[in-house]
XYZ file of C-alpha atoms in Angstrom:
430
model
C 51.984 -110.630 1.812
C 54.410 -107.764 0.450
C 54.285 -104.537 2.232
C 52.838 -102.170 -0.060
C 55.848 -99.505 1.128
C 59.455 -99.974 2.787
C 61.726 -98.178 4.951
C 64.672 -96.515 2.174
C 67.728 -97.839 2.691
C 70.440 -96.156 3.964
C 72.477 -94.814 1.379
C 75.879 -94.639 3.522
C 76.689 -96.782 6.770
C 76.511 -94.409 9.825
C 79.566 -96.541 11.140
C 81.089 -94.950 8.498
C 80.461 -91.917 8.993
C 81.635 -91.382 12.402
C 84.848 -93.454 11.362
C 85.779 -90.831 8.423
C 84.427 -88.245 11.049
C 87.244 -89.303 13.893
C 89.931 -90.023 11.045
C 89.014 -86.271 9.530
C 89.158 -84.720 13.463
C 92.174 -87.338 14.331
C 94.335 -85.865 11.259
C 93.253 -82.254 11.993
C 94.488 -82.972 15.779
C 97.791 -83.828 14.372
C 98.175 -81.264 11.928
C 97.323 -78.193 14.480
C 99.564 -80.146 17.358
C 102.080 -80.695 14.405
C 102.767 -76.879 13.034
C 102.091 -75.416 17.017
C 105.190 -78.153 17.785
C 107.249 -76.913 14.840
C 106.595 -73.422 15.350
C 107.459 -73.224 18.966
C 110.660 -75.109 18.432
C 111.592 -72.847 15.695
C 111.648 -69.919 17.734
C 112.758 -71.873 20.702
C 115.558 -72.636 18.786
C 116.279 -68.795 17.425
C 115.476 -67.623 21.238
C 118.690 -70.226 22.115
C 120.589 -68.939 19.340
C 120.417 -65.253 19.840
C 121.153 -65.548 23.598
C 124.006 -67.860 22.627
C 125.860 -65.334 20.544
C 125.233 -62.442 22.296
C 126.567 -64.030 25.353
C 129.607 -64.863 23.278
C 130.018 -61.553 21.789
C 129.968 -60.167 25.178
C 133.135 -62.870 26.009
C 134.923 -61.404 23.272
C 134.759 -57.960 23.362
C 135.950 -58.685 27.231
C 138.996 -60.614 25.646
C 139.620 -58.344 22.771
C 139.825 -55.085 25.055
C 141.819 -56.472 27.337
C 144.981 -58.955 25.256
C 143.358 -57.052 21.276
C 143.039 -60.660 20.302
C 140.103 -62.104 19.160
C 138.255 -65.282 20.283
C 137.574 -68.293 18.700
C 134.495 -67.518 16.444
C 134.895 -63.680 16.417
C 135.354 -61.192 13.884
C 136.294 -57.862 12.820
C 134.035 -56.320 10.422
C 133.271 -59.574 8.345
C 132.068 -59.401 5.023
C 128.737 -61.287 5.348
C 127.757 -59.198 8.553
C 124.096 -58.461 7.833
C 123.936 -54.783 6.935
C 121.593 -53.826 10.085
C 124.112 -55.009 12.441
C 127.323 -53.085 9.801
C 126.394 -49.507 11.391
C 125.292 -49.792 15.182
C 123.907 -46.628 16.669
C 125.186 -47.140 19.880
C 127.948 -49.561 21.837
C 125.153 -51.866 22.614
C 125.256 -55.756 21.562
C 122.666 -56.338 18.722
C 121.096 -59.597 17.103
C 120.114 -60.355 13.605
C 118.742 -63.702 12.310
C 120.547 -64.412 8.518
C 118.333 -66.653 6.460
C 121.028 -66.234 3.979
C 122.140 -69.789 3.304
C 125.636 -70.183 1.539
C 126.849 -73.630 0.763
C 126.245 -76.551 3.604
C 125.641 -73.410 6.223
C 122.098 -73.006 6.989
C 120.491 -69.956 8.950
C 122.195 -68.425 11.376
C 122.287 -65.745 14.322
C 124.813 -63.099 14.261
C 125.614 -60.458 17.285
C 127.724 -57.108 17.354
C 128.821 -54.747 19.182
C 131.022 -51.784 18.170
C 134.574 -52.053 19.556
C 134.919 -48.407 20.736
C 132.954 -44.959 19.629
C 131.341 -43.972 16.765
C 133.540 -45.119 13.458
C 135.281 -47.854 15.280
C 135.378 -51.595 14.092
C 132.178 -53.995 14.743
C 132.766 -57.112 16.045
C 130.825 -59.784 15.280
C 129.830 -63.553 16.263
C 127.999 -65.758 14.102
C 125.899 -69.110 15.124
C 124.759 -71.656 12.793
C 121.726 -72.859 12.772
C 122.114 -75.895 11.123
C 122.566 -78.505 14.122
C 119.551 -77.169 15.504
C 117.569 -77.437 12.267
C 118.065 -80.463 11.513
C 117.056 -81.627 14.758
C 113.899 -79.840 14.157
C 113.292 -81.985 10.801
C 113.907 -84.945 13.126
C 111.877 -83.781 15.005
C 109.270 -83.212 12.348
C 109.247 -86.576 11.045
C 109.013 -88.339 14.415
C 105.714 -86.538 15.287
C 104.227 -87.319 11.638
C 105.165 -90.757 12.015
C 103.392 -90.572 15.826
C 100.126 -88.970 14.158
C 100.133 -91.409 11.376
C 100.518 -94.756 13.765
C 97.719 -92.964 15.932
C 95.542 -92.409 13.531
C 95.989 -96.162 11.777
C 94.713 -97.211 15.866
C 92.037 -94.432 16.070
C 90.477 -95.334 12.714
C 89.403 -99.230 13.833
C 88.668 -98.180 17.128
C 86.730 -95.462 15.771
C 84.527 -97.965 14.097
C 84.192 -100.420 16.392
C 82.644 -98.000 18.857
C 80.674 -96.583 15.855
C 79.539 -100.290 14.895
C 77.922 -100.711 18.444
C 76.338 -97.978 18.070
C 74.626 -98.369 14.251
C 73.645 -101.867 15.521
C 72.201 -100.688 18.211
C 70.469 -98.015 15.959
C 69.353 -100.258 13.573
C 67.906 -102.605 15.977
C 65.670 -99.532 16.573
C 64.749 -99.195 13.166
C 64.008 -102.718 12.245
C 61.337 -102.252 15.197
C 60.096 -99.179 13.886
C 59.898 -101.364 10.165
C 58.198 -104.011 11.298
C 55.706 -101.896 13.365
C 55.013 -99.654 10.205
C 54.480 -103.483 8.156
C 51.633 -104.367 10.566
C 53.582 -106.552 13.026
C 52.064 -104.416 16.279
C 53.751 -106.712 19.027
C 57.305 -105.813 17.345
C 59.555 -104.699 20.339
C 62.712 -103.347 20.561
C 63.277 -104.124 24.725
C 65.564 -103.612 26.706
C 68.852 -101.733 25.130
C 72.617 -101.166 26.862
C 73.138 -98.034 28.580
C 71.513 -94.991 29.372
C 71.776 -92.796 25.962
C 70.049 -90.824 23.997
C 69.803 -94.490 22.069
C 67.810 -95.988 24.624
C 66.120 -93.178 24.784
C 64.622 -93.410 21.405
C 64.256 -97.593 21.690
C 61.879 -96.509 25.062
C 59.990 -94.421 22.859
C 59.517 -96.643 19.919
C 58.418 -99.135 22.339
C 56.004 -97.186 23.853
C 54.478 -96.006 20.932
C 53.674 -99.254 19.649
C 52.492 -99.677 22.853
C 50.051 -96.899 22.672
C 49.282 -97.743 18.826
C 48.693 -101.252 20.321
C 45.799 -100.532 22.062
C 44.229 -98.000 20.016
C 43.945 -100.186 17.445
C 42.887 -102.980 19.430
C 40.147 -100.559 20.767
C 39.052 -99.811 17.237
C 38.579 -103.148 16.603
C 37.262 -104.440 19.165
C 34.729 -101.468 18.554
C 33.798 -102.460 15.182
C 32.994 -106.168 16.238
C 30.751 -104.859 18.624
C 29.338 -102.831 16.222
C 29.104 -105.329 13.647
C 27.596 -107.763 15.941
C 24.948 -105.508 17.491
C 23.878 -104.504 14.546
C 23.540 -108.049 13.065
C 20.216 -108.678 15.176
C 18.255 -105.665 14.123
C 19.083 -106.158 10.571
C 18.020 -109.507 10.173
C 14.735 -107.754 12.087
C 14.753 -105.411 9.210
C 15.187 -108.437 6.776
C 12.301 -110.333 7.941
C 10.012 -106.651 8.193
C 10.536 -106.075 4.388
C 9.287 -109.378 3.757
C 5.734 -108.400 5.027
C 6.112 -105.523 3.194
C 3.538 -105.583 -0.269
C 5.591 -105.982 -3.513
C 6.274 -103.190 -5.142
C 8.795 -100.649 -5.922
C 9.262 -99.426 -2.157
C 9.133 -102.913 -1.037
C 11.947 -103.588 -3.918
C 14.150 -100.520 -2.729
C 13.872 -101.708 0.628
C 15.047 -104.786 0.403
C 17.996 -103.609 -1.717
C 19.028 -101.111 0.741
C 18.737 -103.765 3.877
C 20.512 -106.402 1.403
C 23.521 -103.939 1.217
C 23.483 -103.078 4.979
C 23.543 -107.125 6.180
C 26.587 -107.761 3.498
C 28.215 -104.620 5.606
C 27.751 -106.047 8.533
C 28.835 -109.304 7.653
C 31.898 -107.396 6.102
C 32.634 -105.978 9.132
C 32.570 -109.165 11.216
C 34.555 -110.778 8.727
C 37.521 -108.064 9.065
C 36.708 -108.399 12.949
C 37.820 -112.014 12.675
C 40.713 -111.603 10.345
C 42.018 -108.834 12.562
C 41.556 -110.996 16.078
C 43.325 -114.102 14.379
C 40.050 -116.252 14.978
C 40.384 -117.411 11.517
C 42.145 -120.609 10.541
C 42.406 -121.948 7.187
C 40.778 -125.235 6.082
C 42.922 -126.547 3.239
C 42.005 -129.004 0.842
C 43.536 -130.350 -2.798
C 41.442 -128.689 -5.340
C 42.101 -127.219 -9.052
C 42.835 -123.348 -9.388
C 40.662 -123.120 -12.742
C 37.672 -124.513 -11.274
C 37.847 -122.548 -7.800
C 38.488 -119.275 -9.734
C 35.531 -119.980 -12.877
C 32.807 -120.959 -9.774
C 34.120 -117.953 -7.946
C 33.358 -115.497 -10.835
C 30.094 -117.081 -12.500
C 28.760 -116.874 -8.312
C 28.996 -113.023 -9.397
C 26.686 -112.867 -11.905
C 29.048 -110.419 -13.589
C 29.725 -110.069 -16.894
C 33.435 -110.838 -16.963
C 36.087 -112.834 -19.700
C 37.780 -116.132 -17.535
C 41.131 -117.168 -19.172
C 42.918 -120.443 -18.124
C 46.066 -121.606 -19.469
C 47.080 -125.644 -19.356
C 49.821 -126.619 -20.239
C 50.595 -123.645 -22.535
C 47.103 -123.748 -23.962
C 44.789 -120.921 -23.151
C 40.899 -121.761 -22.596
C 38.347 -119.054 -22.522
C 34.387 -118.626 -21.769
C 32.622 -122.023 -21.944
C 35.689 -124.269 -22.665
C 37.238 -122.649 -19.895
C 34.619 -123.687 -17.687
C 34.845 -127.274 -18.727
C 38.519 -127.587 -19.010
C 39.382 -125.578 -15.655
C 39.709 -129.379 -14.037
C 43.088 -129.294 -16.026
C 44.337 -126.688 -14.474
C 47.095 -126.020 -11.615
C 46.284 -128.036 -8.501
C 46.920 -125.796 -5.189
C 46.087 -126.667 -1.966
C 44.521 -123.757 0.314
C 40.963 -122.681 1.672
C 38.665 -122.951 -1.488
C 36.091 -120.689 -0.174
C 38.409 -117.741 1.063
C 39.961 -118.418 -2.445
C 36.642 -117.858 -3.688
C 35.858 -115.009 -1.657
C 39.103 -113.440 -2.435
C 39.003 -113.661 -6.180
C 35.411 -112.503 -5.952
C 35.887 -109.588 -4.029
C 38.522 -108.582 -6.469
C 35.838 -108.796 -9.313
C 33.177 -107.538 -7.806
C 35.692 -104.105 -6.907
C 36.814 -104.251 -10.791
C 33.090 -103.997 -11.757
C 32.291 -101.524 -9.393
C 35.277 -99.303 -9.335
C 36.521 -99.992 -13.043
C 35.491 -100.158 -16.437
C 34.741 -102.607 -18.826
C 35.909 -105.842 -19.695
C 36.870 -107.219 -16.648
C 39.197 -110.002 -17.370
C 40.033 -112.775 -14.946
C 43.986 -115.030 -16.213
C 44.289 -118.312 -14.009
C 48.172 -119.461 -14.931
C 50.227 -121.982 -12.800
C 49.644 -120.744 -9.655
C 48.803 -116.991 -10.236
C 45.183 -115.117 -10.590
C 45.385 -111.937 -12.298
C 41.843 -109.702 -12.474
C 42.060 -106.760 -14.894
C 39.519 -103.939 -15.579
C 40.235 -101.206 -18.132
C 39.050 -98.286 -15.785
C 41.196 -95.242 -14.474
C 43.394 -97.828 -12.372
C 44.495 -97.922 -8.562
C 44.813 -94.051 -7.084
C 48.199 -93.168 -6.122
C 47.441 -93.064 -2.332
C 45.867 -96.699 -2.531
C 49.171 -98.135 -4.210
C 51.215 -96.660 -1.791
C 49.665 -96.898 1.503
C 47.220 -100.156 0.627
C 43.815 -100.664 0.737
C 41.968 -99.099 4.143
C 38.316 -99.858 5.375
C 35.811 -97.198 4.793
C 38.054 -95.399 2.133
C 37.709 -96.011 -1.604
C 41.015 -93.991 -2.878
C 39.407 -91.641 -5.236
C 36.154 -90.189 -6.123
C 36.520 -91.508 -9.448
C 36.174 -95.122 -8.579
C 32.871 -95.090 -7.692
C 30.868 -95.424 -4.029
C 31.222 -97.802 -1.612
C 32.582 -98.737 1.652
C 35.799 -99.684 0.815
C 36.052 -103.433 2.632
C 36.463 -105.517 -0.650
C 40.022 -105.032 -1.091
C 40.601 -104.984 2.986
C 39.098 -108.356 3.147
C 40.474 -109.999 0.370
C 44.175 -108.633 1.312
C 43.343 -110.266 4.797
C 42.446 -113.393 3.476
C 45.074 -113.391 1.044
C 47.706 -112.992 4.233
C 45.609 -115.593 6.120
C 46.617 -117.590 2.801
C 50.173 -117.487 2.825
C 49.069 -115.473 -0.476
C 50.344 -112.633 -2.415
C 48.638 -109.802 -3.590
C 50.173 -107.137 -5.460
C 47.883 -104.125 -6.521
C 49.060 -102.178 -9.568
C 48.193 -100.226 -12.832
C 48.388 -101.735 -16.260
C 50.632 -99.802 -18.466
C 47.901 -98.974 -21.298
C 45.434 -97.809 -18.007
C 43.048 -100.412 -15.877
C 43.474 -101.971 -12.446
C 45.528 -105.272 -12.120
C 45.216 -107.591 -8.793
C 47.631 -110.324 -8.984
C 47.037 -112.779 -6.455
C 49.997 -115.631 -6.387
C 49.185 -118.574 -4.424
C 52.004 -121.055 -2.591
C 53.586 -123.895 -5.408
């Protein structure tokens, strides 16, 4: 039996997800730890620098005032001084970073101090940054190489952890799809750990649990119902019949008539729905079954029955049916399915009402507004007819013959015909 709707499919695999998530957070872990790195060496490095050469310029001057030599790495007044540190206000040592590069020197860190008062010579001592810097490249790319190894051993782990988890998740939902298809004893049991997973496994659990036994309540209710009420009908049956004929007498029995085949509905569904119904299968020819099934009607409806490429309608299709497809099921809940479905096509639809045995596959047509929208998608439902436009009635035809279909191994698909009309397709086991 095909479900008349399914759960969507899941248009991207959570494990996915939460694997591009951790790669996305993994590379913006690296980045941030990357540049904060980077940037505190940098001025680690300047910090190191400065102190460096304005110790050194203090080791000069000391040398310079007391032999008027310079030290190694000091100068008088040198050209490429930076112009802040040219002029000094005071006798104070200054620093300057240079970004100036010239040739294979990189940055550097220059400090001065004026050799005596105001006008006197500056002397100056430069430190080159390049050592340094080029550690902090190294540096650089040994930290993207770390991020990019971690991240290669995140990723998989990542989703792994994520895969335990979507199976996990989807166990859930395959639970909550076979619940929603009719399988009520669908569980999902017992799950690992104590998540917000389990969590939601408990609850699916518990309410098909609780949708369980309301349903088992209802029907258990309705074959009480159905069988209580069987006695005093057959009570009203047998009154009617001492009734005098006559129009009252006529309307009477019409109106009992349609309350017993109610009842009997109803116990019928009981059945199907408490699995007390088995199958009794015999060898028998789909023509035959289906042409007996719809002249037992009394309907007015077009049988079509195609052997061996040859179609057969009306009388010859009576007499040829024998030719037909051989199946072997229940003849009389084939019958009572195919029946039911012309019985709902007369009552529901609009005229002709055309019934298609081919191979293995019944097809009853009317040429009425069609299936509503809420019937195709949810199914048929007992006691609801789908639309106001199909008529009255209780709504059990298409209940019971679904049910027997299912108790068939059958498969009926309810749809609209392109050009309007209703179309049951019933497709029995090859």
């Amino acid at each position: 039996m095909r479900p008349f709707h399914r759960l969507r499919p899941a248009r991207a695999s959570l494990r996915w997800k939460i694997a591009a998530l951790a790669a996305a957070t993994a590379c913006l872990v690296a980045v941030a730890v990357g540049v904060l790195v980077h940037v505190w060496t940098a001025r680690d490095i300047r910090d190191r620098a400065a102190a460096e050469a304005f110790n050194s310029v203090y080791s000069a001057m000391d040398v310079y005032r007391r032999t008027g030599t310079l030290a190694d790495g000091a100068e008088l007044d040198p050209a490429d001084l930076p112009a802040v540190l040219r002029h000094p206000a005071d006798g104070d040592r200054h620093t300057a970073y240079d970004e100036h590069v010239e040739g294979n020197l990189g940055p550097s860190v220059w400090a001065a101090q004026r050799t005596g008062g105001p006008g006197s010579r500056v002397l100056a001592v430069q430190v080159n940054l390049s050592p340094q810097l080029y550690g902090l490249r190294q540096l650089d790319v040994s930290m993207t190489i770390a991020s990019l190894v971690a991240l290669a051993a995140a990723v998989p782990l990542a989703a792994y952890g994520a895969g335990l988890l979507a199976r996990r998740l989807r166990r859930v939902s395959e639970t909550a799809g076979r619940i929603s298809a009719g399988d009520l004893d669908a569980r999902t049991g017992p799950t690992k750990g104590h998540d917000e997973v389990a969590d939601i496994a408990a609850t699916v659990d518990l309410m098909a649990d609780s949708l369980g036994r309301r349903l088992r309540t209802e029907r258990q209710f309705t074959a009480d119902v159905a069988h209580e009420l069987r006695t005093p009908v057959g009570g009203l049956l047998a009154a009617v019949d001492l009734l005098p004929p006559g129009e009252t007498e006529d309307l009477l029995r019409a109106r009992v008539r349609d309350l017993r085949g109610l009842v009997e509905d109803l116990l019928e569904i009981s059945r199907l729905d408490a699995g007390a119904e088995q199958p009794v299968r015999a060898h028998v020819p789909l023509g035959a079954v289906v042409s007996d099934a719809v002249l037992r009607t009394g309907l007015d409806t077009e049988v079509t029955v195609t052997v061996a490429g040859t179609q057969r309608a009306g009388a010859d299709a009576d007499a040829r049916a024998e030719d037909a497809t051989t199946v072997e099921t229940d003849p009389r809940r084939l019958e009572r399915i195919v029946s039911n479905l012309v019985v709902n096509a007369h009552r529901h639809g609009d005229t002709p009402v055309q019934v298609t045995v081919e191979g293995c596959t019944v097809v009853v047509r009317d040429h009425g507004p069609g299936f509503p929208a809420d019937l195709l998608l949810h199914g048929p439902r007992r006691f609801h007819t789908g639309a106001a436009e199909r008529g009255s009635g209780h709504g059990l035809g298409l209940t019971i013959a679904l049910g027997q279909a299912r108790l068939l191994g059958a498969e009926l698909r309810l749809e609209n015909a392109p050009d309007g009309g209703a179309v049951a397709t019933l497709s029995l086991p090859a």
